Amino acid sequence: MKQQELLLRMRLCIAILPATLKRMAMLLQQKTQINKKQIFEVLQQPGTHPEQLWRQLFTDEIDRLLRLNLQNGSIITILDATYPSQLREIYDPPAVLFYRGNWDLTHCSHLLGVVGSRKHSAYAPLAIKKLLTPLLARGLITVSGLAAGVDQLAHSSSLAVAKPTIAVIGNGLNIFYPKTNQNLQQRIEQNGLVISEYGINERPLRYHFPARNRIIAGLVPTLLVVEARHHSGSLITANSALQENRNVLAVPGPINSLFSQGTNELIAAGAKPVLQPDDIWEEFL
């Protein structure tokens, strides 16, 4: 059995804790060959014998899930040469990723994370059109989370000028969340890339979204926050980016706008204000 298949079976087995999967991924990155004793040492979990966990990796149900995911998309593991080097460097890189679309986009040099509020003002689409559209023709590729609001605007702005975009989602590739994004997600699959840490039929749970945010921050060298309230989830992505030593940019807004409170606070804390397209582009030079 290939080491990649072992990681995938562990990812699909609900009995395997995330920490156990992470330990196995770290071991396999360090060693080209491992024996069963080493595997069992990693499979040590409270209340479960390693032999029991090992047998669960080869049940009919895991075989079914393996086939289901292989039939409904593509899979890459942290052991593969095409796994993005910048994502591999983050504190908690995903061991397994499921995707549909053009994986080569993850290796492009001009990836810009774009995040913001799900609910936004009329200022957000104006800012995106003014700041991002001119850069798309230069080769900029937007990376966002396919959520309602600013994420949708970022992805749609790329597709509108026939440019690719990357969406990182918090559920299985066959699930559309929100449901109104079904057409957009399918268009991105055809004209860009949709990535998920979650297998087919896995629902969008609340804790999936902070985990998704770390992937967005890990894929890009620079992150732009367009609009954000004081405690917006997009600020979590910005903090993840800062922790991973990424560049964080923010679009300033009116001081009396709730939608710009978070972005203005980011700027006050040291984020670079973006007033024109070249403020973004110079980060890639």
Coordinates of C-alpha atoms in Angstrom, one line a residue:
M1 CA 0.0 0.0 0.0
K2 CA 1.3 3.4 -0.9
Q3 CA 1.9 5.9 1.9
Q4 CA -0.6 8.3 0.2
E5 CA -3.3 5.7 0.4
L6 CA -2.6 5.2 4.1
L7 CA -3.1 8.9 4.8
L8 CA -6.3 9.0 2.7
R9 CA -7.7 6.0 4.5
M10 CA -6.9 7.6 7.9
R11 CA -8.5 10.8 6.8
L12 CA -11.7 9.0 5.8
C13 CA -11.9 7.0 9.0
I14 CA -14.0 8.8 11.6
A15 CA -12.2 6.9 14.4
I16 CA -8.9 8.5 13.6
L17 CA -8.4 11.8 15.5
P18 CA -7.0 14.8 13.6
A19 CA -3.9 14.8 15.9
T20 CA -3.3 11.1 14.9
L21 CA -3.5 11.9 11.2
K22 CA -1.1 14.8 11.7
R23 CA 1.4 12.6 13.5
M24 CA 1.3 10.1 10.7
A25 CA 1.7 12.8 8.1
M26 CA 4.8 14.1 9.9
L27 CA 6.3 10.6 10.2
L28 CA 5.7 9.8 6.5
Q29 CA 7.4 13.0 5.5
Q30 CA 10.5 12.1 7.4
K31 CA 10.8 8.4 6.3
T32 CA 10.4 6.8 2.9
Q33 CA 9.8 3.4 4.5
I34 CA 7.9 2.6 7.7
N35 CA 7.0 -0.7 9.3
K36 CA 3.8 -1.8 11.1
K37 CA 5.4 -1.2 14.5
Q38 CA 6.0 2.4 13.7
I39 CA 2.4 2.7 12.3
F40 CA 1.0 1.3 15.5
E41 CA 3.0 3.7 17.6
V42 CA 1.3 6.5 15.8
L43 CA -2.1 4.9 16.1
Q44 CA -2.0 5.1 19.9
Q45 CA -5.2 6.8 20.9
P46 CA -7.0 6.9 24.3
G47 CA -9.5 4.1 24.7
T48 CA -8.7 2.3 21.5
H49 CA -6.0 -0.4 20.7
P50 CA -3.8 0.4 17.6
E51 CA -4.7 -3.1 16.1
Q52 CA -8.4 -2.2 16.3
L53 CA -7.8 1.1 14.6
W54 CA -5.7 -0.5 11.9
R55 CA -8.5 -2.9 11.0
Q56 CA -11.0 -0.1 10.8
L57 CA -8.9 1.4 8.0
F58 CA -9.7 -1.5 5.7
T59 CA -13.4 -2.0 6.3
D60 CA -15.9 -2.2 3.4
E61 CA -17.1 1.3 4.4
I62 CA -13.6 2.9 4.1
D63 CA -13.2 1.1 0.7
R64 CA -16.5 2.6 -0.4
L65 CA -15.6 6.1 0.7
L66 CA -12.2 5.7 -1.0
R67 CA -13.9 4.8 -4.3
L68 CA -16.5 7.6 -3.9
N69 CA -13.9 10.3 -3.4
L70 CA -11.7 9.1 -6.3
Q71 CA -14.8 8.9 -8.6
N72 CA -16.0 12.4 -7.7
G73 CA -12.8 14.5 -7.8
S74 CA -9.0 14.4 -7.4
I75 CA -6.9 14.0 -4.3
I76 CA -3.5 15.2 -3.3
T77 CA -1.6 14.5 -0.1
I78 CA 1.2 16.3 1.7
L79 CA 3.5 13.5 0.5
D80 CA 3.0 14.4 -3.2
A81 CA 5.5 16.6 -5.0
T82 CA 2.8 18.8 -6.4
Y83 CA 1.6 19.8 -2.9
P84 CA 2.1 23.6 -2.7
S85 CA 5.4 24.3 -0.9
Q86 CA 3.9 27.5 0.7
L87 CA 1.0 25.5 2.2
R88 CA 3.4 22.8 3.5
E89 CA 5.2 25.5 5.5
I90 CA 2.2 26.5 7.7
Y91 CA 1.8 25.4 11.3
D92 CA -1.0 22.9 10.6
P93 CA -0.9 21.9 6.9
P94 CA -3.8 19.7 5.7
A95 CA -2.6 16.1 5.2
V96 CA -5.1 15.4 2.5
L97 CA -6.9 17.8 0.0
F98 CA -9.8 17.0 -2.3
Y99 CA -10.2 19.1 -5.5
R100 CA -11.8 19.7 -8.8
G101 CA -10.3 21.8 -11.5
N102 CA -6.8 22.9 -12.4
W103 CA -4.4 22.1 -9.6
D104 CA -1.5 23.9 -11.4
L105 CA -3.1 27.2 -10.3
T106 CA -1.8 26.6 -6.8
H107 CA 1.7 27.0 -8.1
C108 CA 1.1 30.4 -9.8
S109 CA 3.3 33.2 -8.3
H110 CA 0.5 35.8 -8.2
L111 CA -2.0 34.4 -5.8
L112 CA -4.0 37.0 -3.9
G113 CA -6.3 36.0 -1.0
V114 CA -9.4 38.1 -1.0
V115 CA -11.7 38.0 2.1
G116 CA -14.4 40.1 3.6
S117 CA -17.8 40.2 5.2
R118 CA -20.7 38.0 4.1
K119 CA -22.9 41.0 4.4
H120 CA -21.4 44.1 2.8
S121 CA -22.2 47.6 1.6
A122 CA -22.3 48.9 -1.9
Y123 CA -18.7 50.0 -1.3
A124 CA -17.3 46.4 -1.6
P125 CA -18.2 45.7 -5.3
L126 CA -16.9 49.1 -6.2
A127 CA -13.6 48.5 -4.4
I128 CA -13.1 45.1 -6.0
K129 CA -13.8 46.4 -9.5
K130 CA -11.4 49.4 -9.0
L131 CA -8.6 47.5 -7.3
L132 CA -8.7 43.9 -8.7
T133 CA -10.1 44.0 -12.2
P134 CA -7.1 45.8 -13.7
L135 CA -4.7 43.3 -12.1
L136 CA -6.5 40.2 -13.4
A137 CA -5.2 41.1 -16.9
R138 CA -1.7 41.1 -15.5
G139 CA -2.0 37.5 -14.2
L140 CA -3.4 38.0 -10.7
I141 CA -5.4 35.0 -9.4
T142 CA -7.9 35.4 -6.7
V143 CA -8.2 32.9 -3.8
S144 CA -11.2 33.1 -1.5
G145 CA -13.7 30.9 0.4
L146 CA -16.8 30.8 -1.8
A147 CA -18.9 32.3 1.1
A148 CA -21.7 34.7 0.5
G149 CA -20.7 38.4 0.2
V150 CA -17.1 39.5 -0.6
D151 CA -16.0 36.0 -1.4
Q152 CA -18.6 35.7 -4.1
L153 CA -17.7 39.1 -5.5
A154 CA -14.0 38.1 -5.7
H155 CA -14.6 34.9 -7.5
S156 CA -17.2 36.4 -9.8
S157 CA -14.9 39.4 -10.7
S158 CA -12.4 36.9 -12.1
L159 CA -14.8 34.8 -14.0
A160 CA -16.4 37.9 -15.5
V161 CA -13.2 38.6 -17.4
A162 CA -12.5 35.0 -18.2
K163 CA -9.8 34.6 -15.6
P164 CA -9.3 31.6 -13.2
T165 CA -10.0 31.8 -9.5
I166 CA -9.4 29.4 -6.6
A167 CA -12.1 28.6 -4.0
V168 CA -11.4 26.9 -0.7
I169 CA -14.6 25.4 0.8
G170 CA -15.5 24.0 4.2
N171 CA -17.5 21.0 3.0
G172 CA -17.4 18.1 0.5
L173 CA -17.0 18.9 -3.2
N174 CA -20.5 17.7 -4.0
I175 CA -22.1 20.1 -1.5
F176 CA -23.0 23.7 -2.3
Y177 CA -22.9 26.1 0.6
P178 CA -24.7 28.4 0.5
K179 CA -27.0 26.7 -1.9
T180 CA -27.2 29.9 -4.0
N181 CA -23.5 29.3 -4.9
Q182 CA -24.1 26.1 -6.8
N183 CA -23.8 27.7 -10.2
L184 CA -20.7 29.7 -9.1
Q185 CA -19.0 26.7 -7.6
Q186 CA -19.6 24.7 -10.8
R187 CA -18.2 27.5 -13.0
I188 CA -15.1 27.7 -10.8
E189 CA -14.6 23.9 -11.2
Q190 CA -14.6 24.4 -15.0
N191 CA -12.6 27.6 -15.1
G192 CA -10.4 27.5 -12.0
L193 CA -10.0 25.3 -8.9
V194 CA -12.2 24.2 -6.0
I195 CA -10.3 22.8 -3.0
S196 CA -11.6 21.2 0.2
E197 CA -10.1 19.4 3.2
Y198 CA -13.4 17.5 3.5
G199 CA -14.5 14.4 1.7
I200 CA -17.6 13.8 -0.4
N201 CA -20.9 14.3 1.6
E202 CA -19.1 16.0 4.5
R203 CA -21.4 18.8 5.7
P204 CA -20.3 22.4 6.3
L205 CA -19.9 22.5 10.1
R206 CA -19.1 25.7 12.0
Y207 CA -15.6 24.7 13.0
H208 CA -14.7 23.8 9.3
F209 CA -14.6 27.5 8.4
P210 CA -11.7 28.7 10.6
A211 CA -9.8 25.6 9.4
R212 CA -10.6 26.5 5.8
N213 CA -9.3 30.1 6.5
R214 CA -5.8 28.7 7.4
I215 CA -5.6 27.1 4.0
I216 CA -6.5 30.3 2.2
A217 CA -3.9 32.1 4.2
G218 CA -1.4 29.3 3.6
L219 CA -1.8 29.2 -0.2
V220 CA -1.1 32.9 -0.8
P221 CA 1.8 35.3 -0.2
T222 CA -0.6 38.3 0.2
L223 CA -4.1 38.6 1.6
L224 CA -6.5 41.5 1.0
V225 CA -9.4 42.3 3.3
V226 CA -12.1 44.3 1.5
E227 CA -14.8 44.9 4.1
A228 CA -15.0 43.5 7.7
R229 CA -17.0 44.2 10.8
H230 CA -15.3 44.4 14.2
H231 CA -15.5 40.7 14.8
S232 CA -15.8 39.4 11.2
G233 CA -14.6 35.9 10.4
S234 CA -12.4 37.4 7.7
L235 CA -10.3 38.9 10.5
I236 CA -9.6 35.3 11.6
T237 CA -8.1 34.7 8.1
A238 CA -6.1 37.9 8.4
N239 CA -4.7 36.8 11.7
S240 CA -3.8 33.4 10.3
A241 CA -2.0 35.2 7.4
L242 CA -0.1 37.3 9.9
Q243 CA 0.9 34.2 11.9
E244 CA 2.2 32.6 8.7
N245 CA 4.2 35.7 7.9
R246 CA 2.0 36.7 4.9
N247 CA 1.4 40.3 3.7
V248 CA -1.9 41.6 4.9
L249 CA -3.5 44.5 3.0
A250 CA -6.8 46.2 3.8
V251 CA -9.2 48.5 2.0
P252 CA -9.9 51.6 4.2
G253 CA -13.4 52.8 4.5
P254 CA -15.6 55.5 6.2
I255 CA -15.0 55.7 9.9
N256 CA -18.8 55.6 10.5
S257 CA -19.3 52.4 8.5
L258 CA -19.8 49.2 10.4
F259 CA -18.6 47.3 7.4
S260 CA -15.2 49.0 7.4
Q261 CA -14.6 48.9 11.2
G262 CA -12.5 45.7 11.0
T263 CA -10.4 46.8 8.0
N264 CA -9.7 50.3 9.5
E265 CA -8.6 48.5 12.7
L266 CA -6.3 46.3 10.7
I267 CA -4.7 49.3 9.1
A268 CA -4.4 51.0 12.5
A269 CA -2.6 47.8 13.7
G270 CA -0.1 47.9 10.8
A271 CA -1.8 46.4 7.7
K272 CA -1.0 48.1 4.5
P273 CA -3.9 50.4 3.2
V274 CA -4.8 49.8 -0.5
L275 CA -5.9 52.8 -2.4
Q276 CA -5.0 51.8 -6.0
P277 CA -4.3 48.6 -7.9
D278 CA -0.5 49.1 -7.8
D279 CA -0.6 49.0 -4.0
I280 CA -1.4 45.3 -4.4
W281 CA 0.7 44.6 -7.4
E282 CA 3.9 45.9 -5.8
E283 CA 3.7 43.1 -3.3
F284 CA 4.4 40.6 -6.1
L285 CA 7.4 42.4 -7.6

